[in-house]
Structure formats: C-alpha cells, structure tokens
Amino acid sequence: AQKVTQAQTEISVVEKEDVTLDCVYETRDTTYYLFWYKQPPSGELVFLIRRNSFDEQNEISGRYSWNFQKSTSSFNFTITASQVVDSAVYFCALSLTSGTYKYIFGTGTRLKVLA
Amino acid sequence: DAGVTQSPTHLIKTRGQQVTLRCSPKSGHDTVSWYQQALGQGPQFIFQYYEEEERQRGNFPDRFSGHQFPNYSSELNVNALLLGDSALYLCASSLGSASLSNYGYTFGSGTRLTVV
C-alpha cells in the first residue's frame, strides 16, 4: 500500500526565517512521482513541484528548494526567507506510474508566517 | 484562460438529501477527477472520468456517483447524505492521454458542502 506522512501539523515562523516542511512516503513501486501543492485559504490546490523517482537532483527555484532522498523515502520542501504570503497549508502527494491515476496526499502542514 | 470552475462554492444540505456538484475543466483538458477533503485532512480520491466513463474509483460507497458530459464537464452526485459527507469537494482536470508526469492536475477552488 502507498502512504504519505507529513508529521508536522502546524509550523509558525517569523517573516524572513527559513522553514522546511517534511514529507515521508511509502511505496513498493520503483517508479513513481512526488508532488508538493500549496492550498491557500481560497481552497484551490496550487501546484509547486513534481519529481519522478529517477530524478534525485535537488533544485532551487527562487525562494523554494526541494530535497529528494530515495534512501530515506523523503521529499522535503524548504522556503527561504519566508513571507506572510507563504501562509497556507502545504500538501505532499504521491502518484504511481502505472495502473492508477490518483494522487495519495498527506494530511498537510499548516504554515503560519508572522509579520 | 479559465482554470477549473466549480459550482456552487458553498452548499448546505440536510441529512438524507441528495446533492449535485458541478465542474468545468480547464480549457484543453479532457479528464476530470473528484476529491473529498475533510476538515484538517488531505484530499481523498473519489473517482476519475475520461471519455465520459468512470476510469478509476477510490474507496467510496455507491452513494457517490458521477457523470461526464461530451464537453468534458462533470457532475458529482451524492445520495442519502450523511453528516460525515461534510467536506470540501475538489475537482481536478488533466489531459487524459498524457501521464501525470507530464501534466499533473489543475485543481478548482472546491465546493464546501455542509450536511446538517
């Protein structure tokens, strides 16, 4: 069975601090995709990043960076110099490459950035 | 370019009633998926429609049914509503012929259903 765990329920930081959101996943499949989505108060899920299981190269995009480690089944997400507008619920999701079209979401981490 | 549109945005129903939620996919997308998000939880997959047929279904009872129209829009129907059906219902569209690796989903803002 597949599972995504986001152990951090809520994180509060002061503006300009760096913050890392943790994600641990479980799957027996060797090929899969991992995603991060942001859910602001308006409700829609906003796509942030997608990684496939063969691409462990970590990336930095502006204030965002990702750390994918297959050895520990982790896909962590870091926001550098956080801003109040980053306040939202962040979801990590897993999708397999065959036999299914669904995402398996974690329970989310609520990030509060205080001014 | 309009994204995914869902209606209504909020809805209050009484236990035992039936409800229909609507979704118009992003322009160019032909596949619609529905997710249920209970308060404080991550979205749970209900089902996906492609070429007007249910292509995959999650662990939801038969009270949950859907439909996709020739213009790719979709409806989610829930019969015999229970208090536990109260949730945010999200619609997501994608291109059915492409893998998730290429395109992923575009989500709507959801319909907030409250069952009293």
mmCIF file of C-alpha atoms in Angstrom:
data_model
loop_
_atom_site.group_PDB
_atom_site.id
_atom_site.type_symbol
_atom_site.label_atom_id
_atom_site.label_comp_id
_atom_site.label_asym_id
_atom_site.label_seq_id
_atom_site.Cartn_x
_atom_site.Cartn_y
_atom_site.Cartn_z
ATOM 1 C CA ALA A 1 0.000 0.000 0.000
ATOM 2 C CA GLN A 2 1.056 3.561 -0.560
ATOM 3 C CA LYS A 3 1.161 6.214 2.116
ATOM 4 C CA VAL A 4 2.340 9.777 2.595
ATOM 5 C CA THR A 5 3.157 11.117 6.045
ATOM 6 C CA GLN A 6 3.515 14.755 6.956
ATOM 7 C CA ALA A 7 4.322 14.659 10.642
ATOM 8 C CA GLN A 8 4.292 18.418 11.124
ATOM 9 C CA THR A 9 0.703 19.502 11.654
ATOM 10 C CA GLU A 10 1.407 23.204 12.042
ATOM 11 C CA ILE A 11 4.514 25.385 11.885
ATOM 12 C CA SER A 12 4.797 29.035 12.843
ATOM 13 C CA VAL A 13 7.749 31.163 11.823
ATOM 14 C CA VAL A 14 8.572 34.823 11.815
ATOM 15 C CA GLU A 15 8.870 36.508 8.453
ATOM 16 C CA LYS A 16 12.294 36.111 6.798
ATOM 17 C CA GLU A 17 13.016 32.863 8.618
ATOM 18 C CA ASP A 18 13.731 29.706 6.616
ATOM 19 C CA VAL A 19 11.309 26.809 7.069
ATOM 20 C CA THR A 20 11.423 23.160 5.975
ATOM 21 C CA LEU A 21 8.337 21.020 5.527
ATOM 22 C CA ASP A 22 8.877 17.288 5.877
ATOM 23 C CA CYS A 23 7.357 14.516 3.784
ATOM 24 C CA VAL A 24 7.921 10.781 4.081
ATOM 25 C CA TYR A 25 6.343 8.377 1.624
ATOM 26 C CA GLU A 26 5.829 4.634 1.355
ATOM 27 C CA THR A 27 5.528 2.602 -1.809
ATOM 28 C CA ARG A 28 6.864 -0.668 -3.132
ATOM 29 C CA ASP A 29 6.832 0.597 -6.692
ATOM 30 C CA THR A 30 10.159 1.543 -8.186
ATOM 31 C CA THR A 31 8.760 4.300 -10.387
ATOM 32 C CA TYR A 32 6.521 6.992 -9.000
ATOM 33 C CA TYR A 33 6.032 10.728 -8.851
ATOM 34 C CA LEU A 34 6.083 13.085 -5.920
ATOM 35 C CA PHE A 35 4.413 16.455 -5.741
ATOM 36 C CA TRP A 36 4.074 19.462 -3.477
ATOM 37 C CA TYR A 37 0.912 21.538 -3.563
ATOM 38 C CA LYS A 38 0.013 24.725 -1.710
ATOM 39 C CA GLN A 39 -3.558 25.348 -0.515
ATOM 40 C CA PRO A 40 -4.272 28.980 0.370
ATOM 41 C CA PRO A 41 -7.467 29.940 2.248
ATOM 42 C CA SER A 42 -9.309 30.212 -1.087
ATOM 43 C CA GLY A 43 -9.208 26.421 -1.305
ATOM 44 C CA GLU A 44 -7.633 25.549 -4.632
ATOM 45 C CA LEU A 45 -4.533 23.389 -4.677
ATOM 46 C CA VAL A 46 -1.674 25.206 -6.374
ATOM 47 C CA PHE A 47 0.991 23.052 -7.997
ATOM 48 C CA LEU A 48 4.550 23.764 -6.795
ATOM 49 C CA ILE A 49 6.786 20.935 -7.942
ATOM 50 C CA ARG A 50 6.836 17.431 -9.411
ATOM 51 C CA ARG A 51 9.686 14.925 -9.206
ATOM 52 C CA ASN A 52 9.950 11.411 -10.591
ATOM 53 C CA SER A 53 11.631 8.591 -8.749
ATOM 54 C CA PHE A 54 14.605 8.593 -11.104
ATOM 55 C CA ASP A 55 15.392 12.245 -10.616
ATOM 56 C CA GLU A 56 17.065 12.763 -7.267
ATOM 57 C CA GLN A 57 18.637 16.026 -8.332
ATOM 58 C CA ASN A 58 17.673 18.668 -5.851
ATOM 59 C CA GLU A 59 16.614 22.020 -7.127
ATOM 60 C CA ILE A 60 16.321 25.596 -6.084
ATOM 61 C CA SER A 61 13.711 27.844 -7.633
ATOM 62 C CA GLY A 62 13.702 31.325 -6.229
ATOM 63 C CA ARG A 63 12.932 31.030 -2.523
ATOM 64 C CA TYR A 64 11.872 27.383 -2.853
ATOM 65 C CA SER A 65 14.105 24.322 -2.736
ATOM 66 C CA TRP A 66 13.486 20.604 -2.586
ATOM 67 C CA ASN A 67 15.430 17.700 -1.114
ATOM 68 C CA PHE A 68 14.510 14.287 -2.509
ATOM 69 C CA GLN A 69 16.225 11.270 -0.940
ATOM 70 C CA LYS A 70 15.117 7.812 -2.025
ATOM 71 C CA SER A 71 17.292 6.159 0.632
ATOM 72 C CA THR A 72 15.123 7.654 3.361
ATOM 73 C CA SER A 73 11.907 7.945 1.298
ATOM 74 C CA SER A 74 11.768 11.644 1.985
ATOM 75 C CA PHE A 75 10.816 14.611 -0.157
ATOM 76 C CA ASN A 76 11.265 17.750 1.912
ATOM 77 C CA PHE A 77 10.431 21.288 0.887
ATOM 78 C CA THR A 78 12.181 24.447 2.089
ATOM 79 C CA ILE A 79 11.107 28.063 1.853
ATOM 80 C CA THR A 80 13.937 30.539 2.296
ATOM 81 C CA ALA A 81 13.259 33.985 3.730
ATOM 82 C CA SER A 82 9.580 33.228 4.330
ATOM 83 C CA GLN A 83 6.922 35.857 3.657
ATOM 84 C CA VAL A 84 3.429 36.360 5.057
ATOM 85 C CA VAL A 85 2.005 35.363 1.650
ATOM 86 C CA ASP A 86 3.535 31.922 2.115
ATOM 87 C CA SER A 87 0.982 31.208 4.846
ATOM 88 C CA ALA A 88 -1.073 28.247 3.630
ATOM 89 C CA VAL A 89 -1.486 24.505 4.005
ATOM 90 C CA TYR A 90 1.133 22.535 2.102
ATOM 91 C CA PHE A 91 0.462 19.016 0.841
ATOM 92 C CA CYS A 92 2.863 16.365 -0.305
ATOM 93 C CA ALA A 93 1.427 13.799 -2.724
ATOM 94 C CA LEU A 94 2.474 10.516 -4.312
ATOM 95 C CA SER A 95 1.384 9.069 -7.625
ATOM 96 C CA LEU A 96 2.335 5.762 -9.187
ATOM 97 C CA THR A 97 3.185 5.482 -12.841
ATOM 98 C CA SER A 98 1.001 2.573 -13.793
ATOM 99 C CA GLY A 99 -2.421 1.211 -13.006
ATOM 100 C CA THR A 100 -3.653 4.301 -11.243
ATOM 101 C CA TYR A 101 -4.460 7.893 -11.943
ATOM 102 C CA LYS A 102 -4.911 9.134 -8.412
ATOM 103 C CA TYR A 103 -2.791 11.101 -6.020
ATOM 104 C CA ILE A 104 -2.226 9.935 -2.456
ATOM 105 C CA PHE A 105 -1.995 13.013 -0.276
ATOM 106 C CA GLY A 106 -0.518 13.533 3.125
ATOM 107 C CA THR A 107 -2.545 15.258 5.817
ATOM 108 C CA GLY A 108 -0.865 18.586 5.152
ATOM 109 C CA THR A 109 1.235 21.038 7.130
ATOM 110 C CA ARG A 110 -0.252 24.413 8.026
ATOM 111 C CA LEU A 111 2.404 27.112 7.745
ATOM 112 C CA LYS A 112 1.854 30.430 9.507
ATOM 113 C CA VAL A 113 4.300 33.193 8.719
ATOM 114 C CA LEU A 114 4.047 36.025 11.214
ATOM 115 C CA ALA A 115 4.948 39.587 10.340
ATOM 116 C CA ASP B 1 -7.547 31.235 -19.897
ATOM 117 C CA ALA B 2 -10.071 29.987 -17.365
ATOM 118 C CA GLY B 3 -8.921 27.373 -14.940
ATOM 119 C CA VAL B 4 -11.128 24.760 -13.318
ATOM 120 C CA THR B 5 -14.531 26.144 -12.363
ATOM 121 C CA GLN B 6 -16.710 24.578 -9.684
ATOM 122 C CA SER B 7 -20.240 25.391 -8.616
ATOM 123 C CA PRO B 8 -21.708 26.119 -6.210
ATOM 124 C CA THR B 9 -18.992 27.406 -3.884
ATOM 125 C CA HIS B 10 -20.962 26.625 -0.742
ATOM 126 C CA LEU B 11 -23.917 24.379 -0.052
ATOM 127 C CA ILE B 12 -25.908 23.358 2.999
ATOM 128 C CA LYS B 13 -27.988 20.193 2.857
ATOM 129 C CA THR B 14 -29.982 18.138 5.303
ATOM 130 C CA ARG B 15 -29.088 14.579 6.188
ATOM 131 C CA GLY B 16 -30.742 12.135 3.781
ATOM 132 C CA GLN B 17 -30.957 14.603 0.910
ATOM 133 C CA GLN B 18 -29.207 14.356 -2.434
ATOM 134 C CA VAL B 19 -26.703 16.849 -3.862
ATOM 135 C CA THR B 20 -25.131 17.563 -7.258
ATOM 136 C CA LEU B 21 -21.841 19.383 -7.639
ATOM 137 C CA ARG B 22 -20.546 20.680 -10.959
ATOM 138 C CA CYS B 23 -17.149 21.115 -12.529
ATOM 139 C CA SER B 24 -15.890 22.648 -15.759
ATOM 140 C CA PRO B 25 -12.322 21.609 -16.607
ATOM 141 C CA LYS B 26 -9.511 23.855 -17.701
ATOM 142 C CA SER B 27 -9.568 24.652 -21.395
ATOM 143 C CA GLY B 28 -7.845 21.869 -23.312
ATOM 144 C CA HIS B 29 -8.273 19.275 -20.573
ATOM 145 C CA ASP B 30 -10.479 16.243 -21.129
ATOM 146 C CA THR B 31 -10.231 14.361 -17.835
ATOM 147 C CA VAL B 32 -11.903 15.200 -14.545
ATOM 148 C CA SER B 33 -11.115 13.795 -11.119
ATOM 149 C CA TRP B 34 -13.006 14.388 -7.896
ATOM 150 C CA TYR B 35 -11.512 14.530 -4.425
ATOM 151 C CA GLN B 36 -13.091 14.830 -0.975
ATOM 152 C CA GLN B 37 -11.202 16.844 1.631
ATOM 153 C CA ALA B 38 -12.493 16.598 5.176
ATOM 154 C CA LEU B 39 -11.531 19.331 7.600
ATOM 155 C CA GLY B 40 -7.889 19.046 8.597
ATOM 156 C CA GLN B 41 -7.233 16.173 6.213
ATOM 157 C CA GLY B 42 -5.650 15.700 2.834
ATOM 158 C CA PRO B 43 -7.814 15.192 -0.254
ATOM 159 C CA GLN B 44 -9.086 11.660 -0.846
ATOM 160 C CA PHE B 45 -9.636 10.369 -4.385
ATOM 161 C CA ILE B 46 -13.281 9.668 -5.235
ATOM 162 C CA PHE B 47 -13.140 8.847 -8.964
ATOM 163 C CA GLN B 48 -11.906 9.966 -12.360
ATOM 164 C CA TYR B 49 -13.822 10.412 -15.586
ATOM 165 C CA TYR B 50 -12.320 10.138 -19.039
ATOM 166 C CA GLU B 51 -14.166 9.841 -22.346
ATOM 167 C CA GLU B 52 -17.455 10.054 -20.450
ATOM 168 C CA GLU B 53 -16.720 6.931 -18.431
ATOM 169 C CA GLU B 54 -15.500 6.289 -14.906
ATOM 170 C CA ARG B 55 -11.889 5.255 -15.366
ATOM 171 C CA GLN B 56 -10.913 4.677 -11.756
ATOM 172 C CA ARG B 57 -12.674 4.773 -8.410
ATOM 173 C CA GLY B 58 -11.438 5.245 -4.866
ATOM 174 C CA ASN B 59 -12.839 3.719 -1.684
ATOM 175 C CA PHE B 60 -16.148 5.498 -1.652
ATOM 176 C CA PRO B 61 -19.626 3.922 -1.411
ATOM 177 C CA ASP B 62 -22.060 3.736 -4.295
ATOM 178 C CA ARG B 63 -23.877 6.757 -2.876
ATOM 179 C CA PHE B 64 -21.192 8.711 -4.700
ATOM 180 C CA SER B 65 -21.717 8.733 -8.441
ATOM 181 C CA GLY B 66 -20.663 10.910 -11.306
ATOM 182 C CA HIS B 67 -21.067 11.811 -14.888
ATOM 183 C CA GLN B 68 -19.010 13.406 -17.609
ATOM 184 C CA PHE B 69 -20.592 15.247 -20.496
ATOM 185 C CA PRO B 70 -19.401 15.483 -24.123
ATOM 186 C CA ASN B 71 -17.965 18.947 -23.408
ATOM 187 C CA TYR B 72 -15.809 17.310 -20.670
ATOM 188 C CA SER B 73 -17.633 18.983 -17.799
ATOM 189 C CA SER B 74 -18.584 16.734 -14.922
ATOM 190 C CA GLU B 75 -21.033 16.290 -12.084
ATOM 191 C CA LEU B 76 -20.614 14.600 -8.738
ATOM 192 C CA ASN B 77 -23.793 13.273 -7.142
ATOM 193 C CA VAL B 78 -24.106 12.150 -3.557
ATOM 194 C CA ASN B 79 -27.288 10.415 -2.398
ATOM 195 C CA ALA B 80 -28.603 9.858 1.132
ATOM 196 C CA LEU B 81 -26.282 12.431 2.627
ATOM 197 C CA LEU B 82 -24.636 11.686 5.947
ATOM 198 C CA LEU B 83 -23.162 14.137 8.411
ATOM 199 C CA GLY B 84 -19.750 12.652 7.559
ATOM 200 C CA ASP B 85 -20.113 13.784 3.957
ATOM 201 C CA SER B 86 -19.473 17.350 5.079
ATOM 202 C CA ALA B 87 -16.245 18.342 3.339
ATOM 203 C CA LEU B 88 -14.602 20.395 0.630
ATOM 204 C CA TYR B 89 -15.091 18.674 -2.714
ATOM 205 C CA LEU B 90 -12.329 19.419 -5.171
ATOM 206 C CA CYS B 91 -12.412 18.911 -8.889
ATOM 207 C CA ALA B 92 -9.169 18.469 -10.811
ATOM 208 C CA SER B 93 -8.696 18.383 -14.557
ATOM 209 C CA SER B 94 -5.913 16.979 -16.677
ATOM 210 C CA LEU B 95 -5.122 15.711 -20.136
ATOM 211 C CA GLY B 96 -6.176 12.092 -20.201
ATOM 212 C CA SER B 97 -3.842 10.991 -22.926
ATOM 213 C CA ALA B 98 -0.780 12.248 -21.062
ATOM 214 C CA SER B 99 0.755 10.784 -17.973
ATOM 215 C CA LEU B 100 0.728 12.633 -14.700
ATOM 216 C CA SER B 101 4.440 13.045 -15.101
ATOM 217 C CA ASN B 102 3.905 15.408 -17.961
ATOM 218 C CA TYR B 103 0.985 17.487 -16.901
ATOM 219 C CA GLY B 104 -0.327 16.745 -13.434
ATOM 220 C CA TYR B 105 -3.611 18.167 -12.260
ATOM 221 C CA THR B 106 -5.156 21.624 -12.209
ATOM 222 C CA PHE B 107 -7.471 21.986 -9.233
ATOM 223 C CA GLY B 108 -10.535 24.132 -8.730
ATOM 224 C CA SER B 109 -11.337 26.038 -5.546
ATOM 225 C CA GLY B 110 -13.855 23.448 -4.470
ATOM 226 C CA THR B 111 -17.412 23.250 -3.188
ATOM 227 C CA ARG B 112 -17.835 23.411 0.558
ATOM 228 C CA LEU B 113 -20.671 21.007 1.469
ATOM 229 C CA THR B 114 -22.176 21.122 4.925
ATOM 230 C CA VAL B 115 -24.648 18.417 5.943
ATOM 231 C CA VAL B 116 -26.829 19.257 8.941
#
